[in-house]
């Protein structure tokens, strides 16, 4: 466990308590889902068409940073077509046999949700794309010359894959998905609606200003909006009259070190390391991760996308670079030789 997993209100991981809370607030239908209008419309067409044909919908790949609603969408898909949902994740499928065991339990029309699908092992990926294409796989039993392939027929089913890194999926697997959606960060107005909806479900009094304050500090992410709401609720109940308003929201979020732009300790640590320890970069991702005592993946998948979106950090072929806006946000003087101007910005998955 790292410093940031322990108690950060906006950390990527979810505790059991968080998961129960999230489950209570999860939209159940596409109509209840707020934002992601294009994805909603496209997906609704895919599902309606499949229902009309009486067939399983195409396989669906959802990509985007954590907390934007990939699991929620998978649950909605299963709900809208009245199909059972089976949940698993890439890290749980390390051998082809793990996947074969799951596939052998599939019944017709099931939705199989694979979270973090980019973290499956290569042999399992190969087995999966055969199953997605042909609804049939050969399960190899035994080793060496005595090995035999036993065919396993699988009834039609739908895979919903979720990934924070679509670029890491091998082409043949990506090509098996008939519908791919890239989820983007939410606009403040959408987050405000999400906060209002959650407050209603939790029976909380909330003012317009209070909701706006929370939405504005939620890093474009519904999961964070709901978590911040929970912290402000605690504050309002203990130190106020229970109403979530601008004053309680500001005081609570300052207490939890969430700044007005929504940056948390990890985001600020990354920016500080970049600016103070490495003179603004360029610096390699691994070095940056070590400097903030965090996993490479967490820095890359949790902190960076939002910092890039805010225009504070650029991913360049030579490493990560702080922009002048980052120095300004930290209240540091922008160095005269700020490197960003000389580098071509590249937001792709580049390492160093
Ligand atoms: N569009 C939305 N409208 C309302 N609430 C949402 C929306 N998207 C997500 N949420 C809420 O945010 C929480 C997190 O969503 P979800 O678990 O689906 O994210 P995720 O993208 O699967 O994240 P991860 O990849 O980290 O598991 C859920 O509790 C859900 O209530």
XYZ file of C-alpha atoms and ligand atoms in Angstrom:
383
model
C 0.000 0.000 0.000
C 1.328 3.443 -0.837
C 0.998 6.784 0.793
C -1.708 7.806 -1.614
C -3.871 4.679 -1.379
C -4.299 4.974 2.348
C -6.505 7.926 2.929
C -6.672 10.045 -0.149
C -10.256 10.953 -0.851
C -9.592 10.969 -4.555
C -7.269 7.947 -4.721
C -7.822 5.495 -7.551
C -8.604 2.416 -5.460
C -11.975 1.772 -3.849
C -12.405 0.363 -0.330
C -15.270 -1.969 0.570
C -17.123 0.962 2.045
C -16.591 2.894 -1.174
C -17.874 -0.003 -3.233
C -21.109 -0.262 -1.246
C -21.587 3.466 -1.544
C -20.874 3.357 -5.285
C -23.290 0.495 -5.811
C -26.065 2.517 -4.176
C -25.469 5.453 -6.501
C -24.925 3.585 -9.772
C -27.361 4.489 -12.552
C -29.203 1.349 -13.715
C -30.338 2.402 -17.181
C -28.960 4.477 -20.044
C -31.651 7.082 -19.313
C -30.404 7.498 -15.754
C -26.808 7.902 -16.896
C -25.673 11.529 -16.916
C -23.298 12.851 -19.608
C -21.404 10.822 -22.253
C -24.264 11.694 -24.621
C -22.681 10.325 -27.775
C -21.692 7.008 -26.168
C -25.171 6.734 -24.674
C -26.852 7.247 -28.025
C -24.524 4.904 -29.897
C -24.834 2.199 -27.295
C -28.570 2.510 -27.126
C -28.717 1.857 -30.898
C -26.447 -1.190 -30.584
C -28.625 -2.633 -27.808
C -31.979 -1.847 -29.403
C -30.900 -3.365 -32.703
C -29.696 -6.533 -30.971
C -32.935 -6.795 -29.008
C -34.955 -6.392 -32.209
C -32.941 -9.153 -33.881
C -33.211 -11.351 -30.813
C -29.416 -11.731 -30.870
C -26.584 -10.963 -28.478
C -25.178 -7.441 -28.974
C -21.733 -6.968 -30.486
C -18.784 -7.129 -28.122
C -18.171 -3.739 -26.491
C -14.833 -2.156 -25.530
C -14.924 0.764 -23.085
C -11.791 2.780 -22.493
C -10.940 5.793 -20.369
C -9.436 6.821 -17.036
C -10.716 5.221 -13.793
C -14.055 6.262 -12.333
C -15.738 7.528 -15.504
C -18.390 4.813 -15.599
C -17.042 1.750 -17.409
C -18.321 -0.744 -14.830
C -21.571 1.198 -14.620
C -22.011 0.937 -18.393
C -21.309 -2.805 -18.368
C -24.011 -3.251 -15.730
C -26.397 -1.073 -17.714
C -25.784 -3.138 -20.868
C -26.688 -6.359 -19.058
C -29.697 -4.716 -17.415
C -31.035 -3.218 -20.653
C -30.967 -6.556 -22.462
C -32.106 -8.455 -19.341
C -29.026 -10.659 -19.418
C -27.023 -12.071 -16.524
C -23.734 -10.268 -15.931
C -20.546 -12.149 -15.114
C -17.697 -10.082 -13.770
C -14.004 -10.783 -13.906
C -10.807 -8.845 -14.498
C -7.611 -9.114 -16.531
C -5.323 -9.696 -13.531
C -7.513 -12.657 -12.498
C -6.969 -14.311 -15.897
C -3.304 -15.167 -15.973
C -3.564 -18.549 -17.708
C -5.574 -19.654 -20.705
C -7.101 -22.255 -18.352
C -8.525 -19.481 -16.121
C -10.411 -18.119 -19.086
C -11.458 -21.580 -20.320
C -13.027 -22.199 -16.900
C -15.014 -18.965 -17.163
C -16.075 -19.661 -20.752
C -17.235 -23.163 -19.904
C -19.760 -21.620 -17.485
C -21.211 -19.135 -20.011
C -24.876 -19.530 -20.863
C -26.608 -18.110 -23.947
C -26.890 -14.328 -23.960
C -24.624 -13.730 -20.940
C -22.657 -10.514 -20.681
C -19.061 -11.188 -19.611
C -17.459 -8.063 -18.158
C -13.654 -8.106 -18.132
C -12.263 -5.127 -16.232
C -8.650 -4.119 -16.941
C -8.740 -6.364 -19.977
C -5.270 -5.131 -21.045
C -3.796 -6.992 -18.070
C -4.725 -10.505 -19.246
C -1.884 -12.796 -20.222
C -1.086 -13.232 -23.930
C -2.259 -16.891 -24.157
C -5.539 -15.934 -22.477
C -5.978 -13.019 -24.899
C -5.549 -15.369 -27.838
C -8.128 -17.758 -26.433
C -10.513 -14.869 -25.801
C -10.452 -13.489 -29.306
C -11.114 -16.958 -30.730
C -14.083 -17.295 -28.384
C -15.365 -13.855 -29.373
C -15.108 -14.613 -33.071
C -16.108 -18.250 -33.389
C -17.881 -18.987 -30.081
C -15.651 -21.997 -29.912
C -12.181 -22.594 -28.489
C -9.754 -25.478 -28.332
C -8.692 -26.151 -24.784
C -5.284 -27.811 -24.694
C -5.004 -30.477 -22.049
C -1.620 -31.908 -21.073
C 1.872 -30.946 -22.216
C 4.369 -31.942 -24.898
C 3.660 -34.744 -27.386
C 0.797 -36.073 -25.247
C -1.134 -32.779 -25.320
C -4.611 -32.908 -26.844
C -6.975 -30.145 -27.907
C -10.532 -30.508 -26.674
C -13.028 -28.320 -28.542
C -15.323 -26.256 -26.317
C -18.467 -24.817 -27.903
C -19.656 -21.588 -26.281
C -23.191 -20.231 -26.697
C -23.456 -16.692 -28.154
C -22.496 -14.137 -25.518
C -21.255 -10.564 -25.298
C -17.887 -9.491 -23.961
C -17.714 -6.036 -22.424
C -14.051 -5.140 -21.937
C -12.900 -2.151 -19.908
C -9.452 -0.642 -20.107
C -7.602 2.472 -19.062
C -5.116 1.779 -21.858
C -6.778 0.797 -25.136
C -3.406 1.234 -26.850
C -2.023 -1.758 -24.944
C -4.547 -4.215 -26.397
C -3.179 -6.293 -29.264
C -4.771 -5.450 -32.621
C -6.447 -8.857 -33.156
C -8.243 -8.575 -29.796
C -9.232 -4.939 -30.357
C -10.636 -5.853 -33.775
C -13.062 -8.366 -32.237
C -14.997 -5.569 -30.559
C -17.868 -4.428 -32.776
C -18.394 -1.295 -30.705
C -15.673 0.747 -29.046
C -16.307 3.752 -26.832
C -13.779 6.152 -25.410
C -15.146 7.725 -22.221
C -14.016 11.268 -21.632
C -13.814 13.423 -18.520
C -17.156 15.009 -17.574
C -17.995 18.687 -17.830
C -18.601 20.581 -14.548
C -22.336 20.956 -15.338
C -22.661 17.178 -15.796
C -20.816 16.530 -12.543
C -23.104 19.018 -10.840
C -26.108 16.972 -12.022
C -24.413 13.778 -10.787
C -23.789 15.349 -7.358
C -27.414 16.528 -7.177
C -28.692 13.082 -8.127
C -26.480 11.409 -5.510
C -27.563 13.913 -2.847
C -31.196 13.119 -3.673
C -30.557 9.370 -3.364
C -28.757 9.933 -0.048
C -31.533 12.199 1.233
C -29.155 15.137 1.669
C -29.989 18.832 1.591
C -27.706 20.493 -0.939
C -27.597 24.039 -2.277
C -26.829 24.983 -5.851
C -23.516 26.594 -4.802
C -22.568 23.573 -2.721
C -23.137 21.218 -5.644
C -21.181 23.471 -7.991
C -18.243 23.676 -5.589
C -18.014 19.880 -5.330
C -18.457 19.400 -9.084
C -15.687 21.901 -9.832
C -13.201 19.991 -7.685
C -14.054 16.498 -8.955
C -11.349 16.132 -11.627
C -13.994 15.526 -14.286
C -14.760 12.163 -12.634
C -18.119 10.959 -11.235
C -16.494 8.577 -8.748
C -14.556 11.471 -7.241
C -17.653 13.698 -7.237
C -19.485 11.073 -5.178
C -16.553 10.639 -2.796
C -16.176 14.350 -2.245
C -19.903 14.605 -1.616
C -19.522 12.006 1.104
C -16.706 13.934 2.803
C -18.657 17.197 2.628
C -21.731 15.438 4.021
C -19.678 14.321 7.057
C -18.376 17.828 7.534
C -21.812 19.421 7.194
C -23.318 16.956 9.663
C -20.597 17.371 12.298
C -19.738 21.052 11.963
C -22.831 22.547 10.344
C -26.574 21.973 10.185
C -26.293 19.056 7.762
C -26.792 21.139 4.618
C -24.176 20.742 1.902
C -23.563 24.349 0.900
C -20.684 26.362 -0.490
C -19.177 27.063 2.946
C -19.201 23.447 4.117
C -17.990 22.227 0.711
C -15.045 24.644 0.655
C -14.056 23.977 4.262
C -14.307 20.188 3.908
C -12.397 20.047 0.648
C -9.640 22.276 1.981
C -9.396 19.954 4.960
C -8.997 16.998 2.603
C -6.402 18.840 0.518
C -8.421 18.951 -2.668
C -7.540 22.225 -4.333
C -9.944 24.475 -6.288
C -9.053 22.746 -9.571
C -9.580 19.338 -7.995
C -5.894 18.411 -7.798
C -5.160 16.049 -4.929
C -1.915 15.252 -3.153
C -0.716 12.827 -5.817
C -1.329 15.319 -8.626
C 0.475 18.035 -6.728
C 3.314 15.688 -5.771
C 3.814 14.826 -9.447
C 3.872 18.493 -10.415
C 6.177 19.398 -7.517
C 8.606 16.595 -8.380
C 8.557 17.601 -12.032
C 9.124 21.298 -11.357
C 11.247 21.329 -8.195
C 13.294 18.126 -8.483
C 13.680 17.875 -12.244
C 13.634 21.532 -13.298
C 10.432 21.026 -15.315
C 11.640 17.924 -17.169
C 11.845 16.169 -19.490
C 11.890 13.258 -17.063
C 11.048 9.582 -17.603
C 7.842 8.143 -16.193
C 9.640 5.572 -14.034
C 11.860 8.221 -12.431
C 8.856 10.424 -11.790
C 6.987 7.520 -10.179
C 9.930 6.765 -7.882
C 10.157 10.442 -6.929
C 6.537 10.454 -5.711
C 6.770 6.928 -4.189
C 3.940 5.665 -6.365
C 3.391 2.890 -8.907
C 4.224 3.790 -12.498
C 0.724 2.746 -13.592
C -0.945 4.980 -11.004
C 1.024 8.011 -12.116
C 0.379 7.223 -15.763
C -3.271 6.201 -15.580
C -4.616 8.213 -12.652
C -2.623 11.435 -12.287
C -1.362 12.179 -15.770
C -4.530 12.165 -17.885
C -6.059 14.953 -15.812
C -2.816 16.941 -15.617
C -2.512 16.674 -19.402
C -6.116 17.758 -19.779
C -5.512 20.800 -17.574
C -2.495 21.655 -19.711
C -0.080 21.263 -16.767
C 1.930 18.357 -18.093
C 2.976 17.224 -21.532
C 4.037 13.749 -22.551
C 6.834 14.120 -25.048
C 9.082 11.569 -26.743
C 11.867 12.677 -24.364
C 9.819 12.388 -21.175
C 7.308 14.287 -19.059
C 7.500 18.068 -19.111
C 5.833 20.720 -16.930
C 4.145 23.577 -18.766
C 4.356 27.200 -17.566
C 0.789 26.805 -16.237
C 2.026 24.073 -13.859
C 4.674 26.346 -12.346
C 2.085 29.088 -11.976
C -0.404 26.754 -10.323
C 2.218 25.740 -7.768
C 2.996 29.395 -7.134
C 6.554 28.982 -8.434
C 8.304 31.383 -10.801
C 8.229 30.099 -14.379
C 11.871 29.544 -15.396
C 13.032 31.650 -18.294
C 14.178 28.492 -20.051
C 10.913 26.574 -19.607
C 11.462 23.643 -21.960
C 7.861 23.150 -23.013
C 7.937 25.745 -25.759
C 10.707 23.921 -27.592
C 9.123 20.480 -27.512
C 6.449 19.101 -29.722
C 3.594 17.996 -27.475
C 2.610 14.399 -27.768
C -0.185 13.034 -25.652
C 0.296 9.444 -26.813
C 1.583 6.577 -24.686
C 5.251 7.402 -24.810
C 7.905 6.156 -22.483
C 10.534 7.263 -21.159
N -22.524 8.937 -16.034
C -22.703 8.744 -14.723
N -23.779 9.257 -14.105
C -23.931 9.088 -12.769
N -23.063 8.431 -11.987
C -21.989 7.901 -12.564
C -21.754 8.020 -13.958
N -20.615 7.384 -14.264
C -20.140 6.893 -13.121
N -20.957 7.198 -12.089
C -20.735 6.877 -10.694
O -19.331 6.838 -10.464
C -18.970 5.646 -9.760
C -17.803 5.004 -10.477
O -18.205 4.499 -11.716
P -17.615 3.123 -12.310
O -17.290 2.165 -11.210
O -18.551 2.668 -13.352
O -16.286 3.640 -12.969
P -15.191 2.816 -13.804
O -14.882 3.632 -15.033
O -15.615 1.420 -13.996
O -13.947 2.884 -12.863
P -12.819 1.763 -12.659
O -12.250 1.529 -14.001
O -11.889 2.459 -11.707
O -13.525 0.596 -12.039
C -20.222 4.783 -9.700
O -20.633 4.647 -8.367
C -21.324 5.543 -10.364
O -22.356 5.762 -9.434
